[in-house]
Short mmCIF file of C-alpha atoms and ligand atoms in Angstrom, two decimals:
data_model
loop_
_atom_site.label_atom_id
_atom_site.label_comp_id
_atom_site.label_asym_id
_atom_site.label_seq_id
_atom_site.Cartn_x
_atom_site.Cartn_y
_atom_site.Cartn_z
CA MET S 26 117.67 42.81 17.37
CA LYS S 27 114.91 40.96 15.85
CA ASN S 28 116.06 38.30 13.89
CA THR S 29 116.12 40.76 9.84
CA TYR S 30 118.25 42.87 9.47
CA ARG S 31 115.56 44.64 6.82
CA GLN S 32 114.74 48.62 8.10
CA GLU S 33 111.16 49.59 8.96
CA TYR S 34 111.52 53.54 7.84
CA HIS S 35 114.26 53.02 5.61
CA LEU S 36 114.09 52.89 1.76
CA MET S 37 115.66 50.10 0.85
CA PRO S 38 115.65 47.42 -2.29
CA GLU S 39 113.62 44.15 -1.74
CA THR S 40 115.94 41.92 -2.90
CA GLY S 41 119.81 43.15 -4.81
CA PHE S 42 120.86 46.31 -4.47
CA LEU S 43 120.58 49.78 -4.02
CA ASN S 44 122.68 52.61 -4.01
CA ASP S 45 122.74 56.06 -5.19
CA PRO S 46 119.43 58.43 -4.97
CA ASN S 47 118.17 59.81 -7.76
CA GLY S 48 116.34 62.39 -9.96
CA LEU S 49 114.17 63.24 -6.21
CA CYS S 50 111.63 66.12 -6.91
CA TYR S 51 108.76 67.16 -6.61
CA TYR S 52 106.29 67.21 -9.26
CA ASN S 53 102.42 67.02 -9.89
CA GLY S 54 102.16 66.80 -5.38
CA GLU S 55 104.27 63.76 -5.02
CA TYR S 56 107.97 63.73 -4.09
CA HIS S 57 109.63 61.31 -5.92
CA ILE S 58 112.79 59.02 -4.83
CA PHE S 59 114.32 57.21 -7.98
CA HIS S 60 117.53 55.59 -6.93
CA GLN S 61 120.39 52.95 -8.41
CA TYR S 62 118.83 49.56 -8.17
CA ALA S 63 120.32 45.64 -9.38
CA PRO S 64 117.14 43.41 -8.26
CA GLN S 65 119.09 40.58 -8.90
CA GLY S 66 122.28 41.82 -7.34
CA LEU S 67 125.74 43.54 -7.21
CA SER S 68 127.03 41.87 -10.30
CA ALA S 69 123.74 42.71 -12.52
CA GLN S 70 123.30 45.91 -14.24
CA ARG S 71 121.89 49.06 -13.00
CA GLY S 72 118.62 50.57 -13.78
CA TRP S 73 116.78 53.79 -11.80
CA GLY S 74 114.12 51.82 -8.72
CA HIS S 75 111.55 54.76 -8.40
CA TYR S 76 109.26 55.45 -5.03
CA THR S 77 106.67 58.41 -4.86
CA THR S 78 105.10 59.35 -1.63
CA LYS S 79 103.36 62.37 -0.55
CA ASP S 80 103.74 62.24 3.39
CA PHE S 81 107.38 60.25 3.82
CA VAL S 82 105.64 58.15 5.66
CA ASN S 83 103.18 56.47 2.67
CA TYR S 84 105.48 55.48 -0.29
CA ASN S 85 104.47 53.66 -3.39
CA ASN S 86 106.72 51.46 -5.00
CA TYR S 87 107.27 51.22 -8.72
CA GLY S 88 109.81 49.48 -8.13
CA MET S 89 112.25 48.98 -11.84
CA VAL S 90 111.36 52.16 -14.18
CA ILE S 91 114.61 52.46 -15.83
CA TYR S 92 115.91 49.55 -17.64
CA PRO S 93 119.78 48.80 -19.48
CA ASP S 94 117.91 48.71 -22.37
CA SER S 95 119.81 51.18 -25.16
CA VAL S 96 123.39 50.79 -26.38
CA TRP S 97 123.83 53.81 -24.52
CA ASP S 98 123.42 51.98 -21.31
CA LYS S 99 123.66 48.69 -21.50
CA ASN S 100 126.45 48.83 -18.65
CA GLY S 101 124.05 50.66 -16.55
CA SER S 102 121.30 53.66 -16.36
CA TYR S 103 124.14 55.30 -14.16
CA SER S 104 122.52 58.12 -11.60
CA GLY S 105 120.82 61.83 -12.52
CA SER S 106 118.50 64.93 -12.01
CA ALA S 107 115.22 65.42 -12.39
CA LEU S 108 114.12 69.07 -13.74
CA ILE S 109 110.96 69.75 -13.43
CA ASP S 110 109.79 72.09 -16.14
CA ASP S 111 106.67 73.22 -18.25
CA GLY S 112 104.70 71.13 -16.26
CA GLU S 113 106.71 67.58 -17.75
CA MET S 114 109.60 65.75 -15.34
CA GLU S 115 112.30 65.14 -17.24
CA LEU S 116 115.28 63.37 -16.22
CA PHE S 117 119.15 63.70 -17.50
CA TYR S 118 120.93 60.46 -16.44
CA THR S 119 125.01 58.98 -17.42
CA GLY S 120 124.01 56.33 -19.54
CA ASN S 121 127.42 53.70 -18.88
CA VAL S 122 128.61 52.04 -21.33
CA LYS S 123 132.21 49.16 -21.25
CA GLN S 124 133.69 48.44 -25.08
CA PRO S 125 134.96 45.08 -25.11
CA GLY S 126 138.63 44.55 -25.48
CA ASN S 127 141.56 44.80 -23.13
CA HIS S 128 141.34 48.30 -21.72
CA ASP S 129 141.40 50.08 -18.17
CA TYR S 130 138.07 51.49 -18.42
CA THR S 131 139.38 55.20 -17.10
CA LEU S 132 142.15 56.32 -20.38
CA SER S 133 140.34 53.78 -23.00
CA GLY S 134 136.71 51.41 -23.27
CA ARG S 135 134.17 53.58 -21.00
CA GLU S 136 131.19 55.27 -22.48
CA GLN S 137 129.87 57.42 -20.19
CA ASN S 138 126.53 59.14 -21.97
CA LEU S 139 124.55 61.67 -21.12
CA ILE S 140 120.64 60.03 -21.50
CA TYR S 141 117.55 62.34 -21.04
CA MET S 142 113.62 60.98 -20.81
CA SER S 143 110.66 63.24 -19.67
CA SER S 144 107.73 62.01 -18.58
CA LYS S 145 104.16 63.92 -18.15
CA ASP S 146 102.95 61.86 -15.23
CA GLY S 147 105.80 60.81 -13.72
CA VAL S 148 105.28 57.79 -14.26
CA ASN S 149 105.07 56.33 -17.33
CA PHE S 150 108.24 57.44 -19.37
CA SER S 151 109.06 58.67 -22.84
CA GLU S 152 112.01 57.37 -24.65
CA LYS S 153 115.15 57.69 -24.51
CA GLU S 154 117.23 60.40 -26.12
CA LEU S 155 120.88 60.75 -26.36
CA LEU S 156 122.58 64.58 -26.02
CA MET S 157 125.82 64.10 -25.05
CA THR S 158 128.75 61.52 -25.25
CA ASN S 159 132.33 61.49 -23.93
CA ASP S 160 133.55 62.83 -27.36
CA ASP S 161 132.03 66.27 -26.23
CA TYR S 162 133.62 66.81 -23.06
CA PRO S 163 136.86 68.20 -22.32
CA GLU S 164 139.80 67.25 -24.05
CA ASN S 165 141.26 66.97 -20.59
CA CYS S 166 139.11 64.05 -19.47
CA SER S 167 139.33 60.56 -18.27
CA CYS S 168 136.21 58.01 -19.59
CA HIS S 169 134.87 59.36 -16.10
CA VAL S 170 132.66 62.03 -16.76
CA ARG S 171 128.97 60.84 -15.33
CA ASP S 172 126.36 61.93 -11.84
CA PRO S 173 124.04 65.26 -14.05
CA LYS S 174 122.53 67.70 -11.99
CA VAL S 175 120.17 70.14 -13.59
CA TRP S 176 118.63 73.06 -12.56
CA LYS S 177 116.80 75.88 -14.15
CA GLU S 178 118.67 79.11 -13.35
CA GLY S 179 116.39 82.32 -15.26
CA GLU S 180 114.02 82.68 -18.00
CA ASN S 181 115.79 79.75 -20.67
CA LEU S 182 119.05 79.04 -19.09
CA TYR S 183 119.12 76.00 -17.88
CA LYS S 184 122.55 74.57 -15.99
CA MET S 185 123.84 70.85 -15.21
CA ILE S 186 126.76 69.90 -13.19
CA LEU S 187 128.75 66.52 -14.04
CA GLY S 188 131.55 64.63 -12.08
CA ALA S 189 134.70 64.27 -13.61
CA ARG S 190 138.15 62.70 -13.46
CA THR S 191 141.25 63.92 -15.46
CA ARG S 192 143.19 62.45 -17.92
CA ASP S 193 145.92 62.83 -14.51
CA ASP S 194 143.86 62.35 -12.01
CA ARG S 195 142.65 65.03 -11.18
CA GLY S 196 138.58 65.57 -9.69
CA GLU S 197 136.30 68.11 -11.51
CA ALA S 198 133.07 69.23 -11.38
CA LEU S 199 131.99 70.20 -15.47
CA VAL S 200 129.18 72.93 -15.01
CA TYR S 201 127.36 73.38 -19.13
CA LYS S 202 124.83 75.80 -19.95
CA SER S 203 121.46 75.96 -22.97
CA SER S 204 118.89 77.83 -23.27
CA ASP S 205 117.11 74.46 -25.04
CA LYS S 206 118.29 71.06 -22.13
CA LYS S 207 119.24 69.81 -24.94
CA HIS S 208 122.29 71.12 -26.39
CA TRP S 209 124.42 72.34 -24.28
CA THR S 210 128.11 74.16 -23.71
CA LEU S 211 131.03 74.11 -21.22
CA ASP S 212 130.40 77.22 -18.91
CA LYS S 213 133.07 76.98 -15.94
CA VAL S 214 134.85 74.17 -14.91
CA TYR S 215 135.71 73.45 -10.57
CA THR S 216 138.72 71.63 -9.29
CA LYS S 217 140.37 72.16 -5.64
CA PRO S 218 144.18 70.55 -5.19
CA GLN S 219 144.32 67.58 -2.81
CA LEU S 220 140.56 66.35 -2.88
CA GLY S 221 140.73 63.66 -4.92
CA TYR S 222 141.40 61.97 -8.78
CA MET S 223 137.27 61.15 -9.55
CA TRP S 224 134.28 63.30 -8.26
CA GLU S 225 131.39 61.82 -7.72
CA CYS S 226 127.64 63.09 -7.54
CA PRO S 227 127.58 66.69 -8.20
CA ASP S 228 124.99 69.07 -6.87
CA PHE S 229 124.95 72.63 -6.82
CA PHE S 230 122.89 75.32 -4.87
CA GLU S 231 122.12 78.57 -3.38
CA LEU S 232 121.29 78.50 0.35
CA GLU S 233 121.05 81.47 2.65
CA GLY S 234 122.89 83.98 -0.61
CA LYS S 235 126.02 81.40 -0.68
CA THR S 236 126.04 79.27 -3.57
CA PHE S 237 127.10 75.72 -2.79
CA LEU S 238 128.91 72.83 -5.25
CA CYS S 239 128.86 69.00 -3.36
CA CYS S 240 130.43 66.43 -4.68
CA CYS S 241 131.94 63.11 -3.34
CA PRO S 242 135.46 63.46 -3.59
CA GLN S 243 137.28 59.97 -3.91
CA GLY S 244 141.48 59.83 -3.14
CA VAL S 245 140.67 61.98 -0.05
CA GLU S 246 144.10 62.07 2.23
CA PRO S 247 142.34 61.46 5.95
CA LYS S 248 142.87 64.30 7.81
CA GLY S 249 143.21 64.02 11.41
CA ILE S 250 139.24 62.92 12.35
CA GLU S 251 138.17 64.16 9.04
CA CYS S 252 137.30 61.88 6.22
CA GLN S 253 138.18 58.90 7.44
CA ASN S 254 135.49 56.56 5.08
CA ILE S 255 136.78 55.08 1.79
CA TYR S 256 135.09 58.26 -0.62
CA GLN S 257 133.96 61.31 0.86
CA SER S 258 130.89 63.09 0.31
CA GLY S 259 130.61 67.16 0.87
CA TYR S 260 130.55 70.60 -0.42
CA MET S 261 131.57 73.52 -0.45
CA ILE S 262 131.40 77.33 -0.55
CA VAL S 263 131.81 78.56 -4.16
CA GLU S 264 133.43 82.25 -3.70
CA GLY S 265 133.88 83.08 -7.62
CA ASP S 266 135.88 81.03 -9.46
CA GLU S 267 137.28 79.59 -5.92
CA LEU S 268 136.10 76.88 -3.84
CA SER S 269 136.42 76.96 0.05
CA GLU S 270 137.32 74.77 2.49
CA PHE S 271 135.63 70.89 1.82
CA VAL S 272 133.47 70.24 4.48
CA GLU S 273 131.57 66.43 5.14
CA PHE S 274 128.04 66.05 5.25
CA ASP S 275 128.32 63.30 7.75
CA ARG S 276 130.95 62.13 10.44
CA GLY S 277 129.27 58.33 10.33
CA PHE S 278 130.76 55.21 8.29
CA ASP S 279 127.50 54.89 5.53
CA PHE S 280 126.79 58.00 3.75
CA TYR S 281 127.82 58.88 -0.01
CA ALA S 282 126.46 59.91 -2.98
CA PRO S 283 123.46 62.39 -1.86
CA GLN S 284 121.62 64.50 -3.77
CA THR S 285 119.13 68.09 -2.70
CA PHE S 286 116.07 68.76 -4.00
CA LEU S 287 113.25 72.04 -3.41
CA ALA S 288 110.14 70.78 -1.29
CA PRO S 289 107.80 73.19 -2.52
CA ASP S 290 107.56 75.14 0.86
CA GLY S 291 111.13 76.34 0.10
CA ARG S 292 113.13 73.62 2.15
CA ARG S 293 116.25 72.07 0.27
CA ILE S 294 116.26 68.45 1.10
CA ILE S 295 119.17 65.76 1.18
CA ILE S 296 119.48 62.12 0.84
CA GLY S 297 121.75 60.13 1.11
CA TRP S 298 122.87 56.48 0.21
CA PHE S 299 123.63 54.51 3.49
CA GLY S 300 126.58 53.47 1.71
CA LEU S 301 129.56 53.31 0.16
CA PRO S 302 131.11 51.64 -2.96
CA ASP S 303 134.76 49.77 -2.04
CA VAL S 304 134.40 48.98 1.52
CA PRO S 305 136.13 47.24 3.15
CA TYR S 306 133.95 44.32 4.91
CA LYS S 307 130.90 42.68 3.60
CA ASN S 308 127.71 43.18 3.83
CA PRO S 309 125.63 40.57 6.12
CA THR S 310 122.49 41.19 4.71
CA GLU S 311 123.96 40.84 1.44
CA GLU S 312 124.83 37.17 2.45
CA THR S 313 122.02 35.91 4.57
CA GLU S 314 119.18 38.27 4.06
CA ASN S 315 119.85 38.56 -0.38
CA TRP S 316 119.46 42.86 -0.17
CA ILE S 317 121.76 45.14 0.58
CA HIS S 318 121.64 48.97 1.41
CA CYS S 319 118.70 51.67 2.05
CA LEU S 320 118.86 54.95 2.12
CA THR S 321 118.91 57.43 4.40
CA ILE S 322 115.94 59.73 6.31
CA PRO S 323 115.52 62.58 4.53
CA ARG S 324 117.13 65.74 6.15
CA THR S 325 116.66 69.67 5.27
CA LEU S 326 119.70 72.04 4.82
CA GLU S 327 120.34 75.48 6.46
CA PHE S 328 123.43 77.71 6.28
CA LYS S 329 124.04 78.49 10.51
CA ASP S 330 126.87 79.01 12.47
CA ASN S 331 129.09 79.01 9.14
CA LYS S 332 128.17 75.78 7.90
CA ILE S 333 126.00 74.07 6.71
CA TRP S 334 123.27 72.61 10.04
CA GLN S 335 121.40 69.88 9.34
CA GLU S 336 118.14 68.03 10.50
CA PRO S 337 116.11 65.41 10.30
CA ILE S 338 112.59 66.48 7.92
CA ALA S 339 109.71 67.39 10.48
CA GLU S 340 107.57 64.74 8.65
CA LEU S 341 109.45 62.04 10.77
CA GLU S 342 107.48 63.24 13.52
CA LYS S 343 104.07 61.61 11.87
CA LEU S 344 106.11 58.56 12.73
CA ARG S 345 106.46 58.63 16.41
CA THR S 346 103.35 56.22 18.25
CA ASP S 347 103.62 55.50 21.39
CA GLU S 348 105.74 58.37 23.73
CA ILE S 349 107.88 57.24 27.16
CA SER S 350 109.20 60.31 28.58
CA LEU S 351 111.58 60.02 31.69
CA SER S 352 114.76 61.25 33.14
CA LEU S 353 118.52 59.62 33.06
CA GLU S 354 119.88 59.14 36.03
CA PRO S 355 123.44 58.36 36.16
CA GLY S 356 124.47 54.17 35.84
CA LYS S 357 120.95 53.01 35.53
CA ILE S 358 120.01 50.62 32.65
CA ASN S 359 117.00 52.03 30.85
CA ILE S 360 115.43 49.20 28.74
CA LEU S 361 113.35 50.76 25.72
CA PRO S 362 110.10 48.68 24.36
CA LYS S 363 111.52 48.90 20.67
CA VAL S 364 114.90 49.31 18.38
CA GLN S 365 112.91 51.37 15.71
CA CYS S 366 112.75 54.50 18.02
CA GLU S 367 113.64 57.97 17.64
CA ALA S 368 115.56 58.76 21.25
CA PHE S 369 115.84 62.30 21.52
CA ILE S 370 117.91 63.61 24.86
CA ASN S 371 117.39 66.93 26.05
CA PHE S 372 120.71 68.52 28.55
CA LYS S 373 118.68 71.32 31.49
CA ASP S 374 121.87 73.35 29.77
CA LYS S 375 124.04 73.27 27.12
CA THR S 376 126.46 70.33 28.11
CA ASP S 377 130.56 70.08 27.08
CA SER S 378 130.56 66.77 27.87
CA PHE S 379 128.56 63.62 28.37
CA ASP S 380 128.59 59.82 27.12
CA ILE S 381 125.93 57.57 26.98
CA SER S 382 125.48 53.89 25.59
CA ILE S 383 122.61 53.03 22.92
CA ARG S 384 121.29 49.55 22.15
CA LYS S 385 123.67 46.75 22.36
CA ASP S 386 127.36 48.26 22.57
CA ILE S 387 127.22 52.08 20.79
CA ASN S 388 128.95 54.94 23.13
CA ILE S 389 128.46 58.83 21.85
CA SER S 390 130.02 61.10 23.88
CA LEU S 391 130.75 64.69 23.93
CA LYS S 392 134.20 65.93 25.23
CA ASP S 393 137.01 68.80 24.90
CA GLY S 394 134.79 69.94 22.23
CA VAL S 395 134.62 66.46 20.11
CA PHE S 396 131.79 64.07 19.31
CA THR S 397 132.40 60.99 19.13
CA LEU S 398 130.70 57.12 17.95
CA LYS S 399 132.46 54.16 19.27
CA ILE S 400 130.29 50.74 17.56
CA GLY S 401 131.47 47.56 18.59
CA ASP S 402 130.50 43.60 17.20
CA SER S 403 127.76 44.93 16.09
CA GLY S 404 129.82 47.56 13.75
CA LYS S 405 131.95 44.90 11.53
CA GLY S 406 134.93 46.02 11.64
CA ARG S 407 133.57 50.12 12.03
CA THR S 408 134.85 51.15 15.28
CA GLU S 409 135.02 54.47 15.79
CA ARG S 410 134.21 58.09 14.01
CA SER S 411 134.16 61.55 15.43
CA CYS S 412 134.41 65.08 14.78
CA LYS S 413 133.91 68.68 16.47
CA VAL S 414 130.90 69.80 18.07
CA ASP S 415 130.68 72.99 20.34
CA LYS S 416 128.49 73.08 23.63
CA THR S 417 125.13 71.28 23.07
CA ASP S 418 121.67 70.90 24.19
CA SER S 419 120.48 67.81 22.78
CA VAL S 420 121.24 65.13 20.95
CA ARG S 421 118.67 63.19 17.95
CA ILE S 422 118.92 59.47 17.59
CA PHE S 423 116.96 57.76 15.00
CA SER S 424 117.15 53.68 15.45
CA ASP S 425 115.47 51.87 12.65
CA THR S 426 116.91 47.36 12.65
CA SER S 427 120.66 48.01 11.44
CA SER S 428 120.64 51.83 11.41
CA ILE S 429 121.52 54.80 13.82
CA GLU S 430 121.98 58.37 12.67
CA ILE S 431 122.26 60.78 15.24
CA PHE S 432 122.12 64.54 15.04
CA VAL S 433 124.31 66.77 17.14
CA ASN S 434 124.65 70.81 16.51
CA GLY S 435 123.28 69.79 12.55
CA GLU S 436 126.40 67.29 12.42
CA VAL S 437 125.10 63.53 11.63
CA PHE S 438 126.74 60.29 12.59
CA SER S 439 124.90 57.66 9.77
CA SER S 440 125.45 53.81 10.45
CA ARG S 441 124.24 50.53 8.91
CA ILE S 442 124.16 48.65 12.09
CA TYR S 443 124.70 44.42 12.53
CA GLU S 444 123.49 43.14 15.87
CA GLU S 445 123.64 39.27 16.70
CA LYS S 446 120.39 38.52 16.21
CA ASP S 447 118.58 36.96 18.81
CA ASN S 448 115.20 37.98 18.46
CA SER S 449 114.72 40.95 21.39
CA GLU S 450 113.67 43.76 20.39
CA ASP S 451 114.14 46.38 22.76
CA PHE S 452 116.17 49.61 22.85
CA THR S 453 119.10 50.05 25.73
CA VAL S 454 119.84 53.21 27.11
CA VAL S 455 122.74 54.34 29.63
CA LEU S 456 123.63 57.46 30.47
CA ASN S 457 127.35 56.88 31.70
CA SER S 458 128.23 60.23 32.76
CA SER S 459 126.82 64.38 31.85
CA SER S 460 128.05 67.80 32.95
CA GLN S 461 124.49 68.21 32.79
CA GLY S 462 120.95 66.53 34.89
CA CYS S 463 119.36 65.24 30.96
CA ASP S 464 116.11 63.86 29.34
CA LEU S 465 114.85 61.19 27.44
CA ALA S 466 111.93 61.81 25.23
CA TYR S 467 111.35 58.00 23.14
CA TYR S 468 108.69 57.33 21.14
CA ILE S 469 108.41 53.85 19.02
CA LEU S 470 108.85 54.85 14.84
CA ARG S 471 106.27 53.03 13.30
CA PRO S 472 106.81 51.06 9.84
CA PHE S 473 106.70 52.66 6.41
CA GLU S 474 103.06 51.95 4.42
CA ILE S 475 104.59 51.25 1.36
CA THR S 476 102.33 50.06 -1.44
CA LYS S 477 103.56 47.57 -4.52
CA ILE S 478 102.40 49.11 -8.08
CA SER S 479 102.67 46.48 -9.94
C1 FRU D 18 128.27 56.47 -6.78
C2 FRU D 18 128.09 56.01 -8.68
C3 FRU D 18 128.16 57.19 -9.43
C4 FRU D 18 126.88 56.27 -10.36
C5 FRU D 18 126.42 55.14 -10.18
C6 FRU D 18 126.72 54.45 -10.74
O1 FRU D 18 128.04 56.04 -6.17
O2 FRU D 18 129.41 55.32 -8.48
O3 FRU D 18 128.85 57.62 -9.72
O4 FRU D 18 126.62 57.05 -11.64
O5 FRU D 18 127.09 55.25 -8.81
O6 FRU D 18 125.55 53.26 -9.98
#
């Protein structure tokens, strides 16, 4: 582990705090990735940072572009989305205001303002416009109503979904409609028993003829190996007024507040915050390197095998440089040159059992239909996560300085890891056991090229 936790191919803050991806879209020949950002750190008010890219390898970094500088968002330009329409980029987000006084900020004292901005070039933004305030939300809502995701549904029909907490602590998604993007009326409310007291960062989209409602519920009880993190992020299929079973997007320790968007070629891509709020452990980058969190790699969504199936976006193959191919012999310690890598493990036939160690203290295994990730000391107290997985013919691991993202049968385990710094740079793989012979295709991944635009 070299002498820093800074990542090489994940978007992260130069300094301070990063959380949710915002305003993801493709506009004027480029992808736009905004994100929640507080360069002065967690206690500062958040605004939006902004990256653009044509290829997910070379990026422009515009730094902070939306500041919490108006009366409507003075305690944070919170999360929101982008709509590309009539040749413009239109942004919708929540302005957070905390009123002075003795408040619990749930039932009183918090304003959640719907704010609109537009851009004709994707980098210069109009004045802020206030579209909605707490008075416009349903009466049974608490002060927590936020994170608008807006989309176009037909000629002159626009929809917006907001996450909400009711006054009696139920998570809800409010769907609004509009014909002019400025005046919104409530169209539908979705909720689900036992799915928490608050739904953050909702999303709504179609995939292979099915409609999906996504959200990040807070207050869900863990069920066996499911829903183990403090807060969840997942999806349900919309069946009329009903929502199907909630399914988690990620099975690792660090994934929250994702947003999806459509690429021009029709792919639906998801990017998540590679972190969670209110976690019971300290992230060592904050104390020693003055930055915290990053975004996940982008991944494509498909509906396959009756679930949302995720794969890393193909563009990441452009990060590959040197390749080493070898067959994994049981018990042999394979030391590969760099920890910033992709390790693609292929089994000869589909396997229902294996046990593999990687890096310093990570173990992945498949046994009795359950895939398990175990992390030792580098998990900083986070030890084990599992998920049901059928027989599989491959495991694909993206390893960066302080993270791993493991893809198996369309499931993903995203976890930050903090190995002791000792100036070593290698990536170790040991096949402990397997029901099938297997090969490793190992690629060193080169860092993102990031140009700072001031
Ligand atoms: C989710 C979230 C959102 C909010 C934003 C503030 O992580 O709490 O609900 O808009 O972060 O940074």
